Amino acid sequence: MKNLRYTSIDGNSPAYLGLLGFFGLFLLAAFVAFVNMEHEGHWITGMNNQIVWGMPHVFAIFLIVAASGALNVASIASVFGKKLYKPLSRLSAVLAVALLAGGLAVLVLDLGRADRLIVAMTYYNFKSIFAWNIILYNGFFLIVGLYLWTMLDWQVEKYARVAGTAAFIWRLILTTGTGSIFGFLVSRQAYDSALLAPMFVILSFSFGLAIFMLVMFAAFKWTGRPLGDLVVNRLKNLLGVFVAATFYFSAVYHLTNLYMTKKHGIESFILLDGGIYTQLFWWGQIVIGTLLPLLLVYCPRPSKHRFAIGLAAVLVILGGMANLYVIIIGGQAYPIPLLPAEFEYSSTFFDGVVAGYSPSKWEIMLGLGGVALSLFIVAFALKIFRLLPDDLSDNLVSSKS
Amino acid sequence: MAILLWSLSLSAASDFRGPSRDANGNVVPTPKGEQCIRPTDEIRRTHPELLLHKRDLTMHQGIRTKDASLKECINCHVTPDSSGKVARAGEPGFFCSSCHQSVSVKLDCFECHSDRPESADGERLRQTSPHSSGTPLVDRLLSLSNNPKAVSQQKVR
Amino acid sequence: MNSETPIDQYRRRLLGGSVAALAGLTLAPGVFLQTVQARPADEPVSDRNRWGLLIDTNKCADGCNRCVTACNEENGLKPMHGPTTDPQWIRIVKVKSKSTGYQFQMPVMCQHCEHPPCVDVCPTGASFKRADGIVLVDRHICIGCRYCMMACPYKARSLVHETLTDQKPYMPRGKGTVESCTLCVHKVDRGDGTTACAEACPEQAILFGDLNDSGSEISRRLEQYGGRQLRADLGLNTGVRYQGF
């Protein structure tokens, strides 16, 4: 790996400024949505007393989960010593921080009392996994920030492996924590499972890598830097493994539930007769998010094309959003039983019926704003830091790895 | 600190004898009671801490003594002015607002807490007061219905 | 100037009565007054009491929802933007057995669990349980994350979805915070010994009382006829018990 040089981008071209402006429009829309939601209250959204977490949470959790996964490339280089990925570590770490910032922004701006963020930082209930997550998120910023420093500054480079290992362990704990937000909920049949924690770790691997690959393609292409097939093929194979692993966890989760009679209701709701949730599960998560990407990355013919690999990454992201929508919103839509399974219910408060939810434009604007914020941060970081190697063609990277 | 200086400079602004004016010239309502729970200069400095402390005691331990209870503050300090009008929280003539607006310290107590005394008198006031919520943001920005002056005129006549 | 200012005298007046009452209580340790109303205003609540409700579904008359309207009136809950977002602290749930066709209705509200999931999950500690078993939301530190609503097995909690005005002085409520049945804590603290729903029920199907006091009517009736908890499988040990089905 000789003559590896990292450079920042000029960031003065109309295309670059246009890109920032494009993200800026989404940020503006998200700000309008936030102000309106905060001013009017949450009644203007699709969320209500039955579906208490809605579209903003799908976006937020997707971004937060993807954040820790985006760090994978750096971890593989520093922790597992794969030199091939080393040149991409900086981008990986910056993307991780940016995605987390975007996700947290959405989460925080959706709060009923977003003005009380300081309360969330000063009052802690240590039995709450949510409170632990706040600590884990803040710690992630700190640790990945330090890690990035060890990569950017040759004087502290010797600590890169320590920092990388710490960041790797931290991100595993972080995603375990995020999965446990749902796993620790005893009340709802879709949650209440320890399996959700490792499942979220695997989800993070696949979402994060998919986003990383797209950002990498765009960054190399738009700045005219060569990107060899060697590293791309390794990453696409890795993506295939993660997608398959996601499917495995999902299969185990549903098979376990299918074995328990008391969970037959929720399972038939998700798998058979849940309307939009069933559609999203089979078409979104399984077909778009699992089967098609696997075909694209493993079939010999399409997997040779950059476009097919990029498409696979896009499909993984879409399937991932569908997956989280089913977990988060489908899990709430299915009614909670008050008494043993023999009884059925009705009330003025939607007991015993599937709760309705249609996301409002405000929620979608806020969610897309989080995505835009993440990408804006990455684009801006490319200008101020030297994150990208000049050249990543095969002859340069293959000499040592 | 700003609050402290400001309140010290205002030593003679209000006693319990009659209507007084704050630094902005707004009439401060005359309290019902004869004596505040603390001397005037002390309560001006310490009321945030007193209220915060009491808030936690009441909320978590069910201690409902009258001392430093926000409800009691309202019962005593929210009274009609000479024209019989009772200002709502946020309006210049409201007891808390008169100072808080001057020092630009935002109050969110009355987003939840009633700004009316809990007496039968308060019930009557509550019923006759205008209901200003529920208007969509855009409407409110376009019209001036949120303008305190507009509200007070509407209320007098 | 004398150190004994009028303010000190005033403060003493505020506290005076209650000090005597406190002394009266401590004179007889172990023997507690049946009329728990005696808790003075300046004495913290304690785990000597555990407030709860006993609901007899046999008495709960079909189609009646007087407890619901009484709760709304007492706590100032008003219809706002429709049933999906309006808060409901208590609701009537109609239940039917799928196998036998047996039907009944019951009021469901916050069950005031001994081990409340809402308290476990709350990141700031805004959701908390008082020493006397009443589960409340400290709205001052509630950030409106709604995790407690996700965690509650009884759907007992509501978010305030819009700006409110003219709240009851004893029941502050506001936009962006989560709320639920307080077991009429203001009435309990005042010594009313009942709740708005219990008072309003024409059939006396709702009984308020102290589960820790073996002599209380609620304890005696539970001892005699038993009672069941909603979602007893979760082991939350609810303060609201049901009889009749």
JSON list of C-alpha atoms in Angstrom, two decimals, chain B residues 29-138:
[
{"chain": "B", "resi": 29, "resn": "PRO", "atom": "CA", "xyz": [-52.16, 43.25, 40.69]},
{"chain": "B", "resi": 30, "resn": "THR", "atom": "CA", "xyz": [-52.75, 43.85, 44.36]},
{"chain": "B", "resi": 31, "resn": "PRO", "atom": "CA", "xyz": [-52.41, 40.64, 46.34]},
{"chain": "B", "resi": 32, "resn": "LYS", "atom": "CA", "xyz": [-55.30, 39.43, 48.43]},
{"chain": "B", "resi": 33, "resn": "GLY", "atom": "CA", "xyz": [-53.27, 38.57, 51.49]},
{"chain": "B", "resi": 34, "resn": "GLU", "atom": "CA", "xyz": [-51.72, 40.83, 54.07]},
{"chain": "B", "resi": 35, "resn": "GLN", "atom": "CA", "xyz": [-48.23, 39.41, 54.00]},
{"chain": "B", "resi": 36, "resn": "CYS", "atom": "CA", "xyz": [-46.11, 37.39, 51.61]},
{"chain": "B", "resi": 37, "resn": "ILE", "atom": "CA", "xyz": [-44.54, 34.15, 52.84]},
{"chain": "B", "resi": 38, "resn": "ARG", "atom": "CA", "xyz": [-41.11, 35.83, 52.75]},
{"chain": "B", "resi": 39, "resn": "PRO", "atom": "CA", "xyz": [-39.93, 39.46, 52.83]},
{"chain": "B", "resi": 40, "resn": "THR", "atom": "CA", "xyz": [-40.26, 41.08, 49.43]},
{"chain": "B", "resi": 41, "resn": "ASP", "atom": "CA", "xyz": [-36.56, 41.32, 48.62]},
{"chain": "B", "resi": 42, "resn": "GLU", "atom": "CA", "xyz": [-36.02, 37.72, 49.69]},
{"chain": "B", "resi": 43, "resn": "ILE", "atom": "CA", "xyz": [-38.93, 36.28, 47.72]},
{"chain": "B", "resi": 44, "resn": "ARG", "atom": "CA", "xyz": [-37.77, 38.13, 44.62]},
{"chain": "B", "resi": 45, "resn": "ARG", "atom": "CA", "xyz": [-34.44, 36.36, 44.80]},
{"chain": "B", "resi": 46, "resn": "THR", "atom": "CA", "xyz": [-35.43, 32.95, 46.08]},
{"chain": "B", "resi": 47, "resn": "HIS", "atom": "CA", "xyz": [-38.84, 32.19, 44.63]},
{"chain": "B", "resi": 48, "resn": "PRO", "atom": "CA", "xyz": [-37.43, 29.96, 41.87]},
{"chain": "B", "resi": 49, "resn": "GLU", "atom": "CA", "xyz": [-35.65, 27.76, 44.39]},
{"chain": "B", "resi": 50, "resn": "LEU", "atom": "CA", "xyz": [-38.58, 27.79, 46.79]},
{"chain": "B", "resi": 51, "resn": "LEU", "atom": "CA", "xyz": [-40.99, 26.77, 44.08]},
{"chain": "B", "resi": 52, "resn": "LEU", "atom": "CA", "xyz": [-38.66, 24.12, 42.69]},
{"chain": "B", "resi": 53, "resn": "HIS", "atom": "CA", "xyz": [-38.06, 22.62, 46.10]},
{"chain": "B", "resi": 54, "resn": "LYS", "atom": "CA", "xyz": [-41.74, 22.61, 46.93]},
{"chain": "B", "resi": 55, "resn": "ARG", "atom": "CA", "xyz": [-42.62, 21.20, 43.54]},
{"chain": "B", "resi": 56, "resn": "ASP", "atom": "CA", "xyz": [-40.54, 18.09, 44.20]},
{"chain": "B", "resi": 57, "resn": "LEU", "atom": "CA", "xyz": [-41.86, 17.69, 47.73]},
{"chain": "B", "resi": 58, "resn": "THR", "atom": "CA", "xyz": [-45.45, 17.90, 46.58]},
{"chain": "B", "resi": 59, "resn": "MET", "atom": "CA", "xyz": [-45.01, 15.77, 43.52]},
{"chain": "B", "resi": 60, "resn": "HIS", "atom": "CA", "xyz": [-43.00, 12.95, 45.01]},
{"chain": "B", "resi": 61, "resn": "GLN", "atom": "CA", "xyz": [-43.88, 12.99, 48.70]},
{"chain": "B", "resi": 62, "resn": "GLY", "atom": "CA", "xyz": [-47.39, 14.35, 48.66]},
{"chain": "B", "resi": 63, "resn": "ILE", "atom": "CA", "xyz": [-46.48, 17.24, 50.95]},
{"chain": "B", "resi": 64, "resn": "ARG", "atom": "CA", "xyz": [-49.17, 19.79, 50.36]},
{"chain": "B", "resi": 65, "resn": "THR", "atom": "CA", "xyz": [-48.51, 22.58, 52.85]},
{"chain": "B", "resi": 66, "resn": "LYS", "atom": "CA", "xyz": [-49.41, 26.05, 51.70]},
{"chain": "B", "resi": 67, "resn": "ASP", "atom": "CA", "xyz": [-45.90, 27.44, 52.08]},
{"chain": "B", "resi": 68, "resn": "ALA", "atom": "CA", "xyz": [-44.27, 28.06, 48.68]},
{"chain": "B", "resi": 69, "resn": "SER", "atom": "CA", "xyz": [-47.10, 26.35, 46.87]},
{"chain": "B", "resi": 70, "resn": "LEU", "atom": "CA", "xyz": [-47.58, 27.76, 43.39]},
{"chain": "B", "resi": 71, "resn": "LYS", "atom": "CA", "xyz": [-51.31, 27.30, 43.79]},
{"chain": "B", "resi": 72, "resn": "GLU", "atom": "CA", "xyz": [-51.26, 29.54, 46.84]},
{"chain": "B", "resi": 73, "resn": "CYS", "atom": "CA", "xyz": [-49.18, 32.14, 45.03]},
{"chain": "B", "resi": 74, "resn": "ILE", "atom": "CA", "xyz": [-51.85, 32.23, 42.33]},
{"chain": "B", "resi": 75, "resn": "ASN", "atom": "CA", "xyz": [-54.68, 32.31, 44.84]},
{"chain": "B", "resi": 76, "resn": "CYS", "atom": "CA", "xyz": [-53.20, 35.40, 46.43]},
{"chain": "B", "resi": 77, "resn": "HIS", "atom": "CA", "xyz": [-51.58, 37.25, 43.56]},
{"chain": "B", "resi": 78, "resn": "VAL", "atom": "CA", "xyz": [-54.03, 36.83, 40.72]},
{"chain": "B", "resi": 79, "resn": "THR", "atom": "CA", "xyz": [-56.65, 39.47, 41.35]},
{"chain": "B", "resi": 80, "resn": "PRO", "atom": "CA", "xyz": [-58.73, 41.81, 39.22]},
{"chain": "B", "resi": 81, "resn": "ASP", "atom": "CA", "xyz": [-57.35, 45.25, 38.39]},
{"chain": "B", "resi": 82, "resn": "SER", "atom": "CA", "xyz": [-59.34, 48.43, 38.94]},
{"chain": "B", "resi": 83, "resn": "SER", "atom": "CA", "xyz": [-61.46, 47.77, 35.86]},
{"chain": "B", "resi": 84, "resn": "GLY", "atom": "CA", "xyz": [-62.29, 44.30, 37.11]},
{"chain": "B", "resi": 85, "resn": "LYS", "atom": "CA", "xyz": [-60.16, 42.57, 34.48]},
{"chain": "B", "resi": 86, "resn": "VAL", "atom": "CA", "xyz": [-57.92, 39.66, 35.46]},
{"chain": "B", "resi": 87, "resn": "ALA", "atom": "CA", "xyz": [-54.87, 39.25, 33.26]},
{"chain": "B", "resi": 88, "resn": "ARG", "atom": "CA", "xyz": [-54.02, 35.82, 31.90]},
{"chain": "B", "resi": 89, "resn": "ALA", "atom": "CA", "xyz": [-50.56, 34.30, 32.18]},
{"chain": "B", "resi": 90, "resn": "GLY", "atom": "CA", "xyz": [-48.36, 35.90, 29.56]},
{"chain": "B", "resi": 91, "resn": "GLU", "atom": "CA", "xyz": [-50.24, 39.20, 29.53]},
{"chain": "B", "resi": 92, "resn": "PRO", "atom": "CA", "xyz": [-48.37, 42.20, 30.91]},
{"chain": "B", "resi": 93, "resn": "GLY", "atom": "CA", "xyz": [-50.70, 42.70, 33.85]},
{"chain": "B", "resi": 94, "resn": "PHE", "atom": "CA", "xyz": [-50.33, 39.12, 35.08]},
{"chain": "B", "resi": 95, "resn": "PHE", "atom": "CA", "xyz": [-48.40, 39.08, 38.34]},
{"chain": "B", "resi": 96, "resn": "CYS", "atom": "CA", "xyz": [-45.54, 36.80, 37.20]},
{"chain": "B", "resi": 97, "resn": "SER", "atom": "CA", "xyz": [-45.38, 38.13, 33.65]},
{"chain": "B", "resi": 98, "resn": "SER", "atom": "CA", "xyz": [-44.83, 41.73, 34.69]},
{"chain": "B", "resi": 99, "resn": "CYS", "atom": "CA", "xyz": [-41.32, 40.95, 35.95]},
{"chain": "B", "resi": 100, "resn": "HIS", "atom": "CA", "xyz": [-40.52, 37.93, 33.83]},
{"chain": "B", "resi": 101, "resn": "GLN", "atom": "CA", "xyz": [-41.06, 39.79, 30.60]},
{"chain": "B", "resi": 102, "resn": "SER", "atom": "CA", "xyz": [-38.75, 42.58, 31.70]},
{"chain": "B", "resi": 103, "resn": "VAL", "atom": "CA", "xyz": [-35.92, 40.21, 32.50]},
{"chain": "B", "resi": 104, "resn": "SER", "atom": "CA", "xyz": [-36.66, 37.92, 29.54]},
{"chain": "B", "resi": 105, "resn": "VAL", "atom": "CA", "xyz": [-36.95, 34.80, 31.62]},
{"chain": "B", "resi": 106, "resn": "LYS", "atom": "CA", "xyz": [-39.39, 32.48, 29.90]},
{"chain": "B", "resi": 107, "resn": "LEU", "atom": "CA", "xyz": [-42.03, 30.92, 32.09]},
{"chain": "B", "resi": 108, "resn": "ASP", "atom": "CA", "xyz": [-43.58, 27.62, 31.18]},
{"chain": "B", "resi": 109, "resn": "CYS", "atom": "CA", "xyz": [-45.37, 27.00, 34.47]},
{"chain": "B", "resi": 110, "resn": "PHE", "atom": "CA", "xyz": [-48.71, 28.04, 33.02]},
{"chain": "B", "resi": 111, "resn": "GLU", "atom": "CA", "xyz": [-48.59, 25.71, 30.07]},
{"chain": "B", "resi": 112, "resn": "CYS", "atom": "CA", "xyz": [-49.75, 23.15, 32.61]},
{"chain": "B", "resi": 113, "resn": "HIS", "atom": "CA", "xyz": [-50.66, 25.00, 35.79]},
{"chain": "B", "resi": 114, "resn": "SER", "atom": "CA", "xyz": [-53.82, 26.99, 36.06]},
{"chain": "B", "resi": 115, "resn": "ASP", "atom": "CA", "xyz": [-53.29, 30.75, 36.04]},
{"chain": "B", "resi": 116, "resn": "ARG", "atom": "CA", "xyz": [-56.51, 31.23, 37.98]},
{"chain": "B", "resi": 117, "resn": "PRO", "atom": "CA", "xyz": [-57.22, 31.05, 41.71]},
{"chain": "B", "resi": 118, "resn": "GLU", "atom": "CA", "xyz": [-58.92, 27.87, 42.81]},
{"chain": "B", "resi": 119, "resn": "SER", "atom": "CA", "xyz": [-61.73, 29.63, 44.65]},
{"chain": "B", "resi": 120, "resn": "ALA", "atom": "CA", "xyz": [-65.32, 29.79, 43.47]},
{"chain": "B", "resi": 121, "resn": "ASP", "atom": "CA", "xyz": [-64.36, 33.21, 42.24]},
{"chain": "B", "resi": 122, "resn": "GLY", "atom": "CA", "xyz": [-61.66, 31.52, 40.17]},
{"chain": "B", "resi": 123, "resn": "GLU", "atom": "CA", "xyz": [-64.19, 29.14, 38.68]},
{"chain": "B", "resi": 124, "resn": "ARG", "atom": "CA", "xyz": [-66.27, 32.07, 37.54]},
{"chain": "B", "resi": 125, "resn": "LEU", "atom": "CA", "xyz": [-63.26, 33.83, 36.06]},
{"chain": "B", "resi": 126, "resn": "ARG", "atom": "CA", "xyz": [-62.30, 30.63, 34.32]},
{"chain": "B", "resi": 127, "resn": "GLN", "atom": "CA", "xyz": [-65.63, 30.32, 32.62]},
{"chain": "B", "resi": 128, "resn": "THR", "atom": "CA", "xyz": [-65.71, 33.86, 31.30]},
{"chain": "B", "resi": 129, "resn": "SER", "atom": "CA", "xyz": [-62.14, 33.91, 30.02]},
{"chain": "B", "resi": 130, "resn": "PRO", "atom": "CA", "xyz": [-61.54, 33.66, 26.28]},
{"chain": "B", "resi": 131, "resn": "HIS", "atom": "CA", "xyz": [-60.36, 30.32, 24.99]},
{"chain": "B", "resi": 132, "resn": "SER", "atom": "CA", "xyz": [-57.44, 31.06, 22.76]},
{"chain": "B", "resi": 133, "resn": "SER", "atom": "CA", "xyz": [-56.05, 27.64, 21.92]},
{"chain": "B", "resi": 134, "resn": "GLY", "atom": "CA", "xyz": [-56.76, 25.33, 19.06]},
{"chain": "B", "resi": 135, "resn": "THR", "atom": "CA", "xyz": [-56.25, 27.89, 16.33]},
{"chain": "B", "resi": 136, "resn": "PRO", "atom": "CA", "xyz": [-53.82, 26.51, 13.76]},
{"chain": "B", "resi": 137, "resn": "LEU", "atom": "CA", "xyz": [-50.40, 28.13, 13.72]},
{"chain": "B", "resi": 138, "resn": "VAL", "atom": "CA", "xyz": [-50.87, 29.70, 10.32]}
]
